């Protein structure tokens, strides 16, 4: 299934995408898509619903985060060897973990530059959404805890991340720095999460053109590894790293500026499109 939510912020309605690519209203079946909806039994109940029995959504408008109430927003750094090389970093011996403090935003919601930012960057990433509690899980069992996958733009302010001391988190957690969606594609529809093409363009120029095949630590390894440091619960999101082509790696570096348009996508998981706004041009709640 491809699950989504549409409508104004705070008023989103649940929906799914049928086999013909049409959006169907899930409101007759559930009030909303939440972390609880991602549990195996709840997803099985949704799969039993005939999409043809659901009303069509002709004009969905804004596409929100695919489910309400995301939990932890966990990220993996330097998880592609060629991306590590372009940033001048060594390939890590173990996964590099950090957090996004920001709430996830909709796939096409704007990216708002922090006040005074001059080094805001882009990163297309495969998102992994947890569907059942995972604590000290084996690698062989890890994927059974995954509800589904989605596109994430791990927007990053490089000055804050690398030049301001402390952890990476302060460069990763600014408001609007985590577009998620447009859909959550359930795990049964993704035959191999390690064989997905991924790309990103800024103002029509393609900068990233990679594949999840080149991850250093695959999805199963990441779920297994992270579950040894924190218990994962339904609705937790893991952003698994980015292939090469980020702005920091360009010669000279290229960063986002007001008026830019960022488009990105992952095979089978849909596309995002964000307009970049200056802080004083934005209305944030």
Backbone as JSON, one array per atom type, in Angstrom:
{
  "sequence": "XXXXXXXXXXXXXXXXXXXXXXXXXXXXXXXXXXXXXXXXXXXXXXXXXXXXXXXXXXXXXXXXXXXXXXXXXXXXXXXXXXXXXXXXXXXXXXXXXXXXXXXXXXXXXXXXXXXXXXXXXXXXXXXXXXXXXXXXXXXXXXXXXXXXXXXXXXXXXXXXXXXXXXXXXXXXXXXXXXXXXXXXXXXXXXXXXXXXXXXXXXXXXXXXXXXXXXXXXXXXXXXXXXXXXXXXXXXXXXXXXXXXXXXXXXXXXXXXXXXXXXXXXXXXXXXXXXXXXXXXXXXXX",
  "N": [[0.83, -1.21, 0.0], [0.3, 2.29, -0.59], [0.36, 4.81, 1.52], [-1.0, 7.95, 2.56], [-1.44, 11.36, 3.68], [-3.56, 14.16, 3.39], [-4.23, 17.67, 3.03], [-4.69, 20.82, 4.88], [-2.21, 21.92, 7.3], [-2.46, 20.21, 10.32], [-5.04, 19.47, 9.78], [-5.18, 17.23, 8.26], [-6.27, 14.51, 6.18], [-6.77, 10.95, 5.97], [-5.53, 8.76, 3.39], [-5.11, 6.59, 0.51], [-3.09, 5.37, -2.23], [-4.31, 4.0, -5.14], [-4.07, 1.09, -7.37], [-4.09, 2.19, -9.87], [-2.94, 4.61, -9.54], [-4.55, 6.55, -8.45], [-5.87, 8.68, -5.91], [-7.41, 7.61, -2.97], [-9.94, 8.07, -0.56], [-9.51, 7.4, 2.82], [-11.05, 7.97, 4.99], [-13.66, 6.84, 5.52], [-12.91, 4.5, 6.73], [-10.83, 4.75, 8.65], [-9.97, 7.19, 11.16], [-7.58, 8.6, 11.01], [-4.18, 8.28, 9.85], [-1.92, 6.94, 11.94], [0.83, 6.36, 14.24], [0.04, 4.0, 15.45], [-1.43, 2.83, 13.45], [0.48, 1.72, 11.9], [1.27, -0.66, 12.93], [1.61, -4.25, 12.55], [-0.89, -5.75, 12.58], [-2.83, -3.76, 12.23], [-2.1, -2.71, 9.72], [-2.59, -4.98, 8.19], [-5.36, -5.11, 8.36], [-6.06, -2.83, 6.89], [-5.13, -3.59, 4.37], [-7.03, -5.4, 3.67], [-9.13, -3.94, 2.81], [-11.03, -3.02, 0.01], [-9.77, -0.95, -2.39], [-11.35, 0.16, -4.42], [-13.76, 0.54, -3.25], [-13.6, 2.85, -1.89], [-14.03, 6.43, -1.68], [-13.01, 8.57, -4.39], [-10.38, 10.98, -4.33], [-10.34, 13.97, -5.69], [-8.99, 16.42, -5.77], [-6.44, 16.69, -3.97], [-4.83, 18.67, -2.84], [-2.56, 20.1, -0.5], [-0.01, 17.8, 0.44], [0.55, 16.0, 3.3], [2.69, 14.91, 6.08], [3.12, 11.38, 5.98], [1.99, 9.95, 8.15], [0.45, 10.61, 11.31], [1.93, 11.97, 14.26], [4.76, 11.19, 14.4], [7.53, 9.44, 15.89], [10.69, 9.12, 17.27], [13.19, 10.76, 15.35], [15.56, 9.6, 13.7], [18.88, 9.56, 12.4], [21.38, 8.59, 9.99], [24.75, 9.09, 9.4], [27.18, 9.62, 6.79], [26.89, 7.21, 5.3], [27.35, 6.27, 2.8], [30.04, 5.35, 0.9], [31.14, 6.88, -1.19], [29.98, 9.34, -0.77], [31.1, 9.98, 1.71], [33.72, 10.3, 0.88], [33.53, 12.59, -0.78], [33.06, 14.56, 1.07], [35.35, 14.59, 2.49], [35.64, 12.91, 4.64], [36.43, 10.02, 6.67], [35.55, 6.62, 5.92], [33.16, 5.27, 8.01], [33.65, 2.94, 10.75], [31.58, 1.96, 12.22], [28.02, 2.59, 12.22], [27.27, 6.06, 12.0], [25.42, 7.99, 14.13], [22.79, 10.37, 14.57], [20.41, 12.88, 15.65], [17.36, 14.32, 14.41], [15.97, 17.25, 15.47], [13.78, 18.62, 14.59], [10.26, 18.64, 13.75], [8.95, 16.35, 11.36], [8.14, 17.49, 8.05], [5.71, 18.1, 5.4], [5.97, 16.57, 2.13], [6.11, 18.46, 0.09], [6.19, 20.84, 1.35], [7.57, 24.1, 2.13], [11.15, 24.72, 2.36], [12.62, 26.44, 4.9], [15.06, 28.79, 5.32], [17.3, 29.1, 8.06], [17.75, 32.02, 10.14], [20.21, 34.09, 8.84], [21.55, 32.0, 7.63], [23.92, 30.57, 5.41], [24.82, 28.24, 4.38], [23.06, 26.11, 3.8], [22.13, 22.86, 2.89], [21.34, 19.99, 0.79], [20.01, 16.6, 0.9], [19.11, 13.67, -0.43], [17.41, 10.9, 0.87], [16.78, 7.5, 1.84], [14.05, 6.71, 3.74], [13.18, 4.85, 6.63], [10.5, 3.41, 8.25], [9.39, 2.44, 11.37], [7.4, -0.33, 12.47], [6.84, -2.11, 14.51], [7.74, -2.79, 17.91], [11.2, -2.73, 18.53], [13.88, -4.09, 20.04], [17.13, -4.82, 20.76], [17.25, -6.47, 18.45], [17.93, -9.12, 16.12], [19.98, -9.1, 13.16], [18.88, -10.71, 11.17], [16.19, -10.69, 11.81], [15.48, -8.09, 11.65], [14.2, -6.63, 9.51], [11.57, -7.39, 9.74], [10.45, -5.69, 11.51], [9.94, -3.38, 10.22], [7.65, -1.08, 9.0], [7.37, 0.34, 6.63], [8.61, 2.35, 3.84], [9.99, 5.53, 2.79], [10.53, 8.71, 1.12], [13.01, 11.02, 2.1], [14.22, 14.28, 2.66], [17.1, 15.15, 3.93], [17.71, 17.89, 5.03], [20.38, 20.14, 5.67], [22.29, 22.34, 7.6], [25.38, 23.34, 6.96], [27.36, 24.97, 8.15], [26.44, 25.22, 10.79], [26.48, 22.53, 11.44], [29.17, 21.68, 11.16], [31.0, 23.67, 11.86], [30.43, 24.96, 14.2], [30.94, 23.77, 16.61], [30.38, 21.07, 19.02], [27.77, 18.61, 18.52], [26.48, 17.07, 15.45], [23.82, 17.61, 15.43], [22.75, 20.23, 15.69], [22.95, 21.34, 13.19], [21.2, 19.88, 11.75], [18.64, 19.89, 12.73], [16.98, 22.11, 12.34], [13.94, 24.05, 11.97], [11.67, 22.85, 9.5], [13.51, 21.19, 8.28], [13.14, 18.52, 7.56], [11.58, 17.17, 5.31], [9.18, 14.67, 4.57], [7.9, 11.9, 2.82], [6.14, 11.69, -0.41], [4.45, 9.57, 0.26], [3.95, 6.8, 2.5], [5.24, 3.81, 1.77], [4.3, 0.57, 2.1], [6.18, -2.17, 3.5], [5.87, -4.6, 2.17], [5.6, -3.99, -0.49], [8.06, -3.3, -1.41], [10.48, -4.94, -2.8], [13.25, -5.14, -2.5], [14.96, -3.18, -0.44], [17.53, -2.37, -0.83], [18.05, -1.79, -3.43], [17.27, 0.57, -4.84], [16.83, 3.26, -6.97], [17.85, 6.68, -6.62], [17.52, 10.25, -6.56], [18.27, 13.78, -6.92], [17.5, 17.17, -7.65], [18.36, 20.61, -8.11], [16.88, 23.55, -8.97], [16.4, 22.44, -11.48], [18.82, 21.28, -12.2], [20.58, 18.3, -12.03], [22.02, 16.97, -9.21], [22.39, 14.83, -7.43], [22.5, 11.38, -8.04], [22.0, 8.4, -7.46], [22.06, 5.19, -5.74], [20.47, 2.98, -3.44], [21.92, 0.69, -3.3], [24.57, 1.2, -2.76], [24.95, 1.68, -0.1], [26.84, 1.68, 2.93], [26.18, 0.45, 5.37], [23.48, -1.64, 5.46], [19.81, -1.58, 5.43], [18.76, -3.56, 7.17], [20.98, -4.01, 8.84], [21.19, -1.49, 10.03], [18.74, -1.19, 11.5], [19.03, -3.34, 13.28], [21.45, -2.52, 14.57], [20.86, 0.06, 15.66], [18.84, -0.61, 17.41], [20.18, -1.61, 19.54], [20.95, 0.49, 21.05], [18.83, 2.16, 21.55], [15.38, 1.64, 22.18], [13.26, 0.93, 19.53], [10.17, 2.15, 18.32], [6.78, 1.82, 16.98], [6.27, 4.17, 14.41], [8.66, 5.52, 14.72], [11.31, 6.99, 12.85], [13.91, 6.28, 10.6], [16.46, 7.81, 8.94], [18.53, 7.06, 6.32], [21.0, 7.91, 5.27], [22.93, 9.49, 2.59], [23.6, 9.46, -0.97], [26.45, 10.51, -3.06], [26.89, 13.97, -4.17], [25.99, 16.14, -2.8], [25.63, 19.63, -1.85], [27.83, 20.56, -0.38], [29.89, 19.02, -1.38], [30.46, 19.98, -3.91], [32.57, 21.68, -6.33], [33.32, 24.88, -6.68], [31.71, 24.7, -3.37], [28.09, 24.53, -3.33], [25.21, 26.09, -2.18], [21.85, 26.24, -0.82], [19.54, 28.86, -1.63], [17.22, 31.6, -1.13], [14.3, 31.24, -3.12], [15.14, 29.1, -4.65], [14.38, 25.87, -6.1], [13.86, 22.61, -5.06], [13.9, 19.34, -6.13], [13.25, 15.9, -5.68], [13.55, 12.3, -5.52], [12.77, 8.79, -5.02], [13.01, 5.58, -6.35], [9.94, 4.01, -6.77], [8.93, 5.16, -4.47], [7.97, 7.7, -4.73], [7.94, 11.33, -5.28], [9.35, 14.47, -4.18], [8.96, 18.06, -3.87], [10.3, 21.1, -3.11], [10.11, 24.54, -2.29], [12.48, 27.03, -1.6], [12.66, 29.24, 1.06], [13.36, 32.47, 2.5], [13.93, 33.25, 5.95], [12.44, 35.52, 6.84], [10.41, 35.54, 5.07], [8.74, 33.55, 5.66], [6.01, 31.82, 7.17], [5.75, 30.39, 10.07], [4.33, 28.08, 12.33]],
  "CA": [[0.0, 0.0, 0.0], [0.89, 3.61, -0.51], [-0.47, 5.57, 2.45], [-0.67, 9.37, 2.6], [-2.39, 12.26, 4.33], [-3.65, 15.38, 2.59], [-5.0, 18.74, 3.63], [-3.92, 21.83, 5.6], [-1.49, 21.47, 8.5], [-3.34, 19.98, 11.45], [-6.37, 19.04, 9.34], [-4.94, 16.23, 7.23], [-7.16, 13.36, 6.09], [-6.04, 9.75, 5.52], [-5.83, 8.3, 2.03], [-4.15, 5.66, -0.1], [-2.97, 5.43, -3.69], [-4.72, 2.7, -5.68], [-3.19, 0.5, -8.38], [-4.1, 3.07, -11.05], [-2.32, 5.87, -9.17], [-5.55, 7.49, -7.99], [-5.93, 8.82, -4.46], [-8.68, 7.16, -2.41], [-10.18, 8.58, 0.79], [-9.6, 6.36, 3.84], [-11.85, 8.45, 6.11], [-14.73, 5.92, 5.92], [-12.36, 3.32, 7.4], [-10.06, 5.18, 9.82], [-9.98, 8.63, 11.38], [-6.29, 9.15, 10.59], [-3.06, 7.34, 9.84], [-1.07, 7.26, 13.09], [1.85, 5.33, 14.52], [-0.65, 2.75, 15.75], [-1.87, 2.26, 12.17], [1.62, 1.06, 11.27], [1.49, -1.99, 13.51], [1.27, -5.29, 11.55], [-2.31, -6.11, 12.52], [-3.58, -2.63, 11.67], [-1.83, -2.67, 8.28], [-3.29, -6.11, 7.57], [-6.77, -4.73, 8.24], [-6.19, -1.9, 5.76], [-4.93, -4.33, 3.12], [-8.25, -6.14, 3.38], [-10.11, -3.0, 2.27], [-10.99, -2.88, -1.45], [-9.63, 0.48, -2.71], [-12.43, 0.61, -5.29], [-14.91, 0.88, -2.42], [-13.32, 4.12, -1.22], [-14.24, 7.59, -2.55], [-11.86, 9.21, -5.02], [-10.01, 12.34, -3.93], [-10.06, 14.6, -6.98], [-8.05, 17.54, -5.61], [-5.94, 16.5, -2.6], [-4.15, 19.85, -2.29], [-1.29, 19.84, 0.19], [0.29, 16.45, 0.92], [1.2, 16.11, 4.6], [3.5, 13.78, 6.52], [2.25, 10.23, 5.73], [1.28, 9.5, 9.34], [0.45, 11.6, 12.39], [2.6, 11.61, 15.5], [6.04, 10.46, 14.31], [8.3, 9.35, 17.13], [12.08, 9.56, 17.12], [13.64, 11.03, 13.98], [16.95, 9.18, 13.81], [19.58, 9.69, 11.12], [22.67, 7.92, 9.84], [25.66, 9.91, 8.62], [28.31, 9.04, 6.06], [26.56, 5.82, 5.06], [27.73, 5.93, 1.42], [31.48, 5.6, 0.88], [31.48, 7.95, -2.12], [29.59, 10.6, -0.12], [32.13, 10.27, 2.71], [34.9, 10.8, 0.18], [33.34, 13.95, -1.29], [33.08, 15.49, 2.2], [36.66, 14.51, 3.13], [35.55, 12.12, 5.87], [36.77, 8.6, 6.57], [34.43, 5.68, 5.96], [33.04, 4.87, 9.42], [33.68, 1.52, 11.08], [30.24, 1.68, 12.71], [27.12, 3.65, 11.81], [27.28, 7.36, 12.68], [24.03, 8.29, 14.44], [22.44, 11.67, 15.13], [18.97, 13.1, 15.7], [16.74, 15.55, 13.93], [15.07, 17.81, 16.48], [12.6, 19.2, 13.95], [9.17, 17.78, 13.35], [8.89, 16.14, 9.91], [7.21, 18.33, 7.3], [5.18, 17.45, 4.22], [6.93, 16.39, 1.04], [6.2, 19.64, -0.76], [6.22, 22.05, 2.18], [8.81, 24.84, 1.86], [12.34, 24.72, 3.23], [12.84, 27.79, 5.39], [16.44, 28.96, 5.75], [17.44, 29.76, 9.35], [18.25, 33.4, 10.08], [21.64, 34.23, 8.6], [22.15, 30.79, 7.06], [24.51, 30.67, 4.07], [25.35, 26.93, 4.0], [22.03, 25.07, 3.88], [22.44, 21.84, 1.89], [20.31, 18.99, 0.5], [20.42, 15.2, 0.95], [18.04, 12.7, -0.65], [17.68, 9.72, 1.7], [15.76, 6.48, 2.05], [13.52, 6.68, 5.1], [12.67, 3.58, 7.13], [9.52, 3.68, 9.3], [9.24, 1.27, 12.22], [6.02, -0.73, 12.67], [6.67, -2.87, 15.75], [8.82, -2.51, 18.86], [12.46, -3.42, 18.23], [14.9, -3.91, 21.07], [18.15, -5.87, 20.63], [16.81, -7.43, 17.43], [18.98, -9.65, 15.27], [19.95, -8.6, 11.78], [17.97, -11.54, 10.4], [14.8, -10.37, 12.15], [15.32, -6.63, 11.69], [13.26, -6.09, 8.53], [10.2, -7.69, 10.15], [9.99, -4.58, 12.34], [9.78, -2.22, 9.35], [6.32, -0.92, 8.43], [7.47, 0.79, 5.25], [9.7, 3.2, 3.4], [9.56, 6.82, 2.27], [11.57, 9.64, 0.72], [13.35, 12.06, 3.07], [15.27, 15.25, 2.35], [17.81, 15.47, 5.18], [18.26, 19.23, 4.85], [21.48, 20.28, 6.63], [23.03, 23.6, 7.6], [26.74, 22.83, 7.15], [28.1, 25.78, 9.12], [25.98, 24.81, 12.12], [26.85, 21.14, 11.64], [30.6, 21.37, 11.14], [31.86, 24.78, 12.26], [29.93, 25.64, 15.39], [31.21, 22.98, 17.79], [29.34, 20.16, 19.47], [27.34, 17.51, 17.67], [25.88, 17.42, 14.17], [22.38, 17.82, 15.55], [22.33, 21.62, 15.54], [22.86, 21.64, 11.76], [20.23, 18.98, 11.13], [17.34, 19.93, 13.37], [16.26, 23.39, 12.19], [12.56, 23.94, 11.49], [11.43, 22.51, 8.09], [14.65, 20.46, 7.72], [12.88, 17.09, 7.41], [10.44, 16.75, 4.49], [8.97, 13.22, 4.55], [6.78, 11.5, 1.95], [4.73, 11.95, -0.17], [3.73, 8.4, 0.74], [4.63, 5.69, 3.17], [5.02, 2.6, 0.98], [4.48, -0.54, 3.03], [7.37, -2.96, 3.2], [5.57, -5.7, 1.26], [5.68, -3.51, -1.87], [9.46, -3.03, -1.75], [11.12, -6.26, -2.81], [14.63, -5.04, -2.01], [15.28, -1.78, -0.14], [18.93, -2.09, -1.19], [18.17, -1.69, -4.88], [16.37, 1.65, -5.2], [17.46, 4.45, -7.54], [17.5, 7.9, -5.91], [18.04, 11.41, -7.28], [17.88, 15.11, -6.43], [17.82, 18.29, -8.53], [18.13, 21.97, -7.63], [16.6, 24.43, -10.12], [16.47, 21.66, -12.71], [20.13, 20.64, -12.39], [20.7, 17.09, -11.22], [23.23, 16.89, -8.41], [22.51, 13.49, -6.86], [21.98, 10.34, -8.92], [22.64, 7.25, -6.83], [21.25, 4.01, -5.47], [20.64, 2.41, -2.1], [22.86, -0.43, -3.39], [25.93, 1.56, -2.33], [25.03, 1.92, 1.35], [27.85, 0.93, 3.69], [25.39, -0.37, 6.31], [22.17, -1.76, 4.85], [18.69, -1.28, 6.32], [18.69, -4.56, 8.23], [22.07, -3.74, 9.78], [20.9, -0.27, 10.78], [17.71, -1.46, 12.5], [19.7, -4.17, 14.29], [22.45, -1.75, 15.31], [20.24, 1.14, 16.43], [18.04, -1.21, 18.48], [21.05, -1.92, 20.67], [21.21, 1.73, 21.78], [17.53, 2.72, 21.93], [14.26, 0.84, 21.71], [12.51, 1.51, 18.42], [8.73, 1.96, 18.47], [6.03, 2.21, 15.79], [6.3, 5.6, 14.12], [10.02, 6.04, 14.66], [11.81, 7.13, 11.48], [15.35, 6.24, 10.41], [16.92, 8.33, 7.66], [19.64, 6.11, 6.23], [22.21, 8.42, 4.63], [22.75, 10.04, 1.25], [24.67, 9.23, -1.95], [27.21, 11.73, -3.35], [26.26, 15.02, -4.94], [25.49, 17.21, -1.94], [26.21, 20.93, -2.15], [29.15, 20.67, 0.26], [30.89, 18.31, -2.17], [30.71, 20.6, -5.21], [33.81, 22.45, -6.44], [33.21, 25.14, -5.25], [30.43, 24.29, -2.78], [26.86, 25.2, -3.73], [24.22, 25.97, -1.12], [20.51, 26.71, -1.16], [19.25, 30.28, -1.42], [15.8, 31.87, -1.33], [13.83, 31.15, -4.49], [15.52, 27.82, -5.26], [13.43, 24.77, -6.06], [14.5, 21.31, -4.88], [13.08, 18.17, -6.49], [13.97, 14.67, -5.35], [12.69, 11.13, -5.51], [13.34, 7.46, -4.89], [12.27, 4.61, -7.15], [8.83, 3.36, -6.11], [8.52, 5.84, -3.24], [7.41, 9.0, -5.04], [8.81, 12.5, -5.44], [9.12, 15.68, -3.39], [9.36, 19.32, -4.48], [10.27, 22.16, -2.1], [10.56, 25.89, -2.57], [13.32, 27.53, -0.51], [12.24, 30.56, 1.51], [14.1, 33.15, 3.56], [13.22, 33.21, 7.23], [11.49, 36.61, 6.98], [9.34, 35.34, 4.11], [8.04, 32.36, 6.05], [5.04, 31.85, 8.26], [5.86, 29.13, 10.79], [3.52, 28.07, 13.56]],
  "C": [[0.86, 1.25, 0.0], [-0.06, 4.47, 0.31], [-0.03, 7.03, 2.46], [-1.73, 10.11, 3.4], [-2.39, 13.57, 3.56], [-4.52, 16.4, 3.32], [-4.12, 19.73, 4.36], [-3.25, 21.24, 6.84], [-2.47, 21.36, 9.66], [-4.73, 19.51, 11.08], [-6.26, 17.94, 8.28], [-5.95, 15.07, 7.33], [-6.41, 12.16, 5.55], [-6.46, 9.32, 4.12], [-4.82, 7.23, 1.63], [-4.14, 5.88, -1.6], [-3.32, 4.06, -4.24], [-3.79, 2.25, -6.8], [-3.11, 1.33, -9.64], [-3.49, 4.43, -10.75], [-3.29, 6.93, -8.71], [-5.6, 7.51, -6.47], [-7.33, 8.48, -3.98], [-8.77, 7.59, -0.95], [-10.34, 7.42, 1.78], [-10.47, 6.77, 5.03], [-13.02, 7.54, 6.48], [-14.25, 4.74, 6.74], [-11.64, 3.69, 8.69], [-10.12, 6.69, 9.93], [-8.71, 9.29, 10.86], [-5.29, 8.02, 10.5], [-2.11, 7.78, 10.94], [0.0, 6.19, 13.24], [1.2, 3.99, 14.81], [-1.12, 2.05, 14.47], [-0.76, 1.44, 11.52], [1.94, -0.29, 11.86], [1.01, -3.06, 12.53], [-0.2, -5.61, 11.46], [-3.14, -5.0, 11.89], [-3.34, -2.51, 10.16], [-2.53, -3.81, 7.55], [-4.76, -5.79, 7.38], [-6.98, -3.76, 7.08], [-6.02, -2.61, 4.43], [-6.2, -5.07, 2.71], [-9.34, -5.25, 2.78], [-9.94, -2.91, 0.75], [-10.88, -1.39, -1.79], [-10.77, 1.01, -3.57], [-13.68, 1.0, -4.5], [-14.76, 2.24, -1.74], [-13.55, 5.29, -2.18], [-12.94, 8.1, -3.15], [-11.64, 10.6, -4.43], [-9.56, 13.05, -5.2], [-8.99, 15.68, -6.87], [-7.49, 17.49, -4.19], [-5.3, 17.74, -2.0], [-2.84, 19.48, -1.64], [-1.2, 18.38, 0.63], [1.08, 16.58, 2.22], [2.18, 14.98, 4.86], [2.61, 12.54, 6.44], [1.52, 9.68, 6.95], [1.45, 10.54, 10.44], [1.22, 11.06, 13.59], [3.87, 10.8, 15.33], [6.77, 10.48, 15.65], [9.69, 9.91, 16.95], [12.41, 9.73, 15.64], [15.15, 10.82, 14.0], [17.61, 9.19, 12.43], [20.93, 9.0, 11.18], [23.54, 8.77, 8.94], [26.72, 9.1, 7.91], [28.09, 7.56, 5.75], [26.75, 5.4, 3.61], [29.2, 6.3, 1.3], [31.85, 6.74, -0.05], [31.03, 9.31, -1.59], [30.62, 10.97, 0.96], [33.37, 10.86, 2.04], [34.72, 12.24, -0.28], [33.36, 14.99, -0.16], [34.42, 15.46, 2.93], [36.67, 13.71, 4.4], [35.97, 10.68, 5.62], [35.5, 7.77, 6.57], [34.32, 5.14, 7.38], [33.08, 3.36, 9.61], [32.34, 1.04, 11.62], [29.33, 2.82, 12.26], [27.26, 4.91, 12.67], [25.82, 7.78, 12.88], [23.88, 9.71, 14.97], [20.92, 11.81, 15.06], [18.57, 14.34, 14.93], [15.77, 16.03, 15.01], [13.75, 18.27, 15.87], [11.51, 18.16, 13.75], [9.25, 17.55, 11.84], [7.87, 17.08, 9.27], [6.75, 17.57, 6.07], [6.17, 17.48, 3.07], [7.14, 17.64, 0.22], [6.11, 20.94, 0.03], [7.54, 22.78, 1.95], [9.92, 24.53, 2.84], [12.6, 26.17, 3.62], [14.26, 27.9, 5.92], [16.48, 29.6, 7.14], [17.99, 31.18, 9.18], [19.76, 33.4, 9.88], [22.31, 33.03, 7.96], [22.71, 31.07, 5.67], [25.02, 29.31, 3.58], [24.31, 25.82, 4.18], [22.12, 24.17, 2.65], [21.27, 20.86, 1.78], [20.88, 17.59, 0.64], [19.2, 14.31, 0.71], [18.39, 11.43, 0.13], [16.48, 8.78, 1.71], [15.34, 6.49, 3.51], [12.93, 5.32, 5.42], [11.74, 3.89, 8.31], [9.25, 2.38, 10.06], [7.76, 0.98, 12.46], [5.78, -1.57, 13.9], [7.92, -2.69, 16.61], [10.05, -3.37, 18.56], [13.48, -3.09, 19.31], [15.86, -5.09, 21.0], [17.73, -6.93, 19.6], [18.02, -7.91, 16.62], [18.89, -9.03, 13.89], [18.96, -9.4, 10.94], [16.51, -11.22, 10.63], [14.48, -8.9, 11.96], [14.23, -6.13, 10.74], [11.81, -6.4, 8.88], [9.61, -6.59, 11.02], [9.75, -3.31, 11.52], [8.37, -2.19, 8.78], [6.4, -0.53, 6.97], [8.59, 1.77, 5.04], [9.15, 4.5, 2.81], [10.78, 7.62, 1.83], [11.76, 10.67, 1.83], [14.39, 12.99, 2.45], [15.89, 15.65, 3.67], [18.5, 16.82, 4.99], [19.24, 19.51, 5.99], [22.12, 21.65, 6.49], [24.49, 23.27, 7.95], [27.57, 23.67, 8.12], [27.73, 25.35, 10.54], [26.48, 23.41, 12.45], [28.34, 20.95, 11.92], [31.5, 22.45, 11.73], [31.48, 25.43, 13.58], [30.13, 24.82, 16.66], [30.08, 22.03, 18.13], [29.0, 19.11, 18.45], [26.79, 18.03, 16.33], [24.45, 17.93, 14.31], [21.95, 19.26, 15.27], [22.26, 22.04, 14.07], [21.79, 20.84, 11.04], [18.8, 19.21, 11.61], [16.58, 21.23, 13.25], [14.84, 23.13, 11.67], [12.53, 23.74, 9.97], [12.53, 21.65, 7.48], [14.41, 18.96, 7.59], [11.65, 16.77, 6.59], [10.38, 15.22, 4.36], [7.77, 12.91, 3.65], [7.13, 11.68, 0.48], [3.93, 10.8, 0.43], [4.6, 7.65, 1.73], [4.25, 4.44, 2.37], [5.31, 1.41, 1.87], [5.54, -1.51, 2.54], [7.1, -4.09, 2.21], [5.65, -5.29, -0.2], [7.11, -3.24, -2.32], [10.23, -4.34, -1.65], [12.52, -6.22, -2.22], [14.95, -3.58, -1.72], [16.71, -1.39, -0.49], [19.12, -2.03, -2.7], [17.2, -0.63, -5.42], [17.16, 2.83, -5.75], [16.96, 5.69, -6.8], [18.19, 9.09, -6.56], [17.57, 12.69, -6.62], [18.37, 16.16, -7.4], [17.56, 19.61, -7.8], [18.01, 22.87, -8.86], [16.81, 23.7, -11.44], [17.8, 21.0, -12.99], [20.27, 19.45, -11.46], [22.07, 17.07, -10.53], [23.46, 15.49, -7.84], [21.83, 12.49, -7.78], [22.62, 9.04, -8.44], [21.67, 6.09, -6.63], [21.51, 3.54, -4.05], [21.56, 1.19, -2.11], [24.2, -0.1, -2.75], [25.99, 1.97, -0.86], [26.17, 1.1, 1.96], [27.16, -0.04, 4.63], [23.96, -0.43, 5.78], [21.06, -1.58, 5.9], [18.62, -2.27, 7.47], [19.77, -4.33, 9.29], [21.74, -2.53, 10.64], [19.83, -0.5, 11.85], [18.28, -2.3, 13.63], [20.61, -3.34, 15.18], [21.79, -0.71, 16.22], [19.44, 0.56, 17.6], [18.87, -1.63, 19.68], [21.31, -0.69, 21.53], [19.93, 2.42, 22.24], [16.45, 1.8, 21.4], [13.52, 1.6, 20.62], [11.04, 1.15, 18.57], [8.02, 2.3, 17.16], [6.0, 3.72, 15.62], [7.67, 6.22, 14.19], [10.51, 6.0, 13.21], [13.34, 7.06, 11.5], [15.66, 6.75, 9.01], [18.32, 7.78, 7.43], [20.89, 6.6, 5.52], [21.96, 8.77, 3.17], [23.89, 9.65, 0.31], [25.39, 10.54, -2.25], [26.4, 12.72, -4.17], [25.67, 16.12, -4.09], [26.21, 18.52, -2.28], [27.6, 21.11, -1.58], [30.24, 20.05, -0.6], [31.17, 18.91, -3.53], [31.99, 21.42, -5.16], [33.58, 23.7, -7.28], [31.86, 24.7, -4.7], [29.27, 25.15, -3.27], [25.84, 24.99, -2.61], [22.9, 26.6, -1.55], [20.34, 28.19, -0.82], [17.76, 30.52, -1.67], [15.43, 31.87, -2.8], [14.21, 29.87, -5.2], [14.37, 26.83, -5.16], [14.2, 23.46, -6.01], [13.51, 20.22, -5.23], [13.9, 16.93, -6.22], [13.01, 13.5, -5.35], [13.49, 9.86, -5.36], [12.42, 6.49, -5.63], [11.19, 3.92, -6.32], [8.26, 4.08, -4.9], [7.99, 7.25, -3.48], [8.45, 10.11, -5.08], [8.39, 13.62, -4.49], [9.51, 16.9, -4.22], [9.2, 20.43, -3.44], [10.78, 23.48, -2.65], [11.36, 26.37, -1.36], [12.94, 28.97, -0.2], [13.23, 31.13, 2.5], [13.26, 33.16, 4.82], [12.14, 34.29, 7.28], [10.34, 36.51, 5.98], [8.42, 34.21, 4.53], [7.04, 32.63, 7.16], [5.09, 30.46, 8.93], [5.0, 29.19, 12.04], [4.4, 27.79, 14.77]]
}
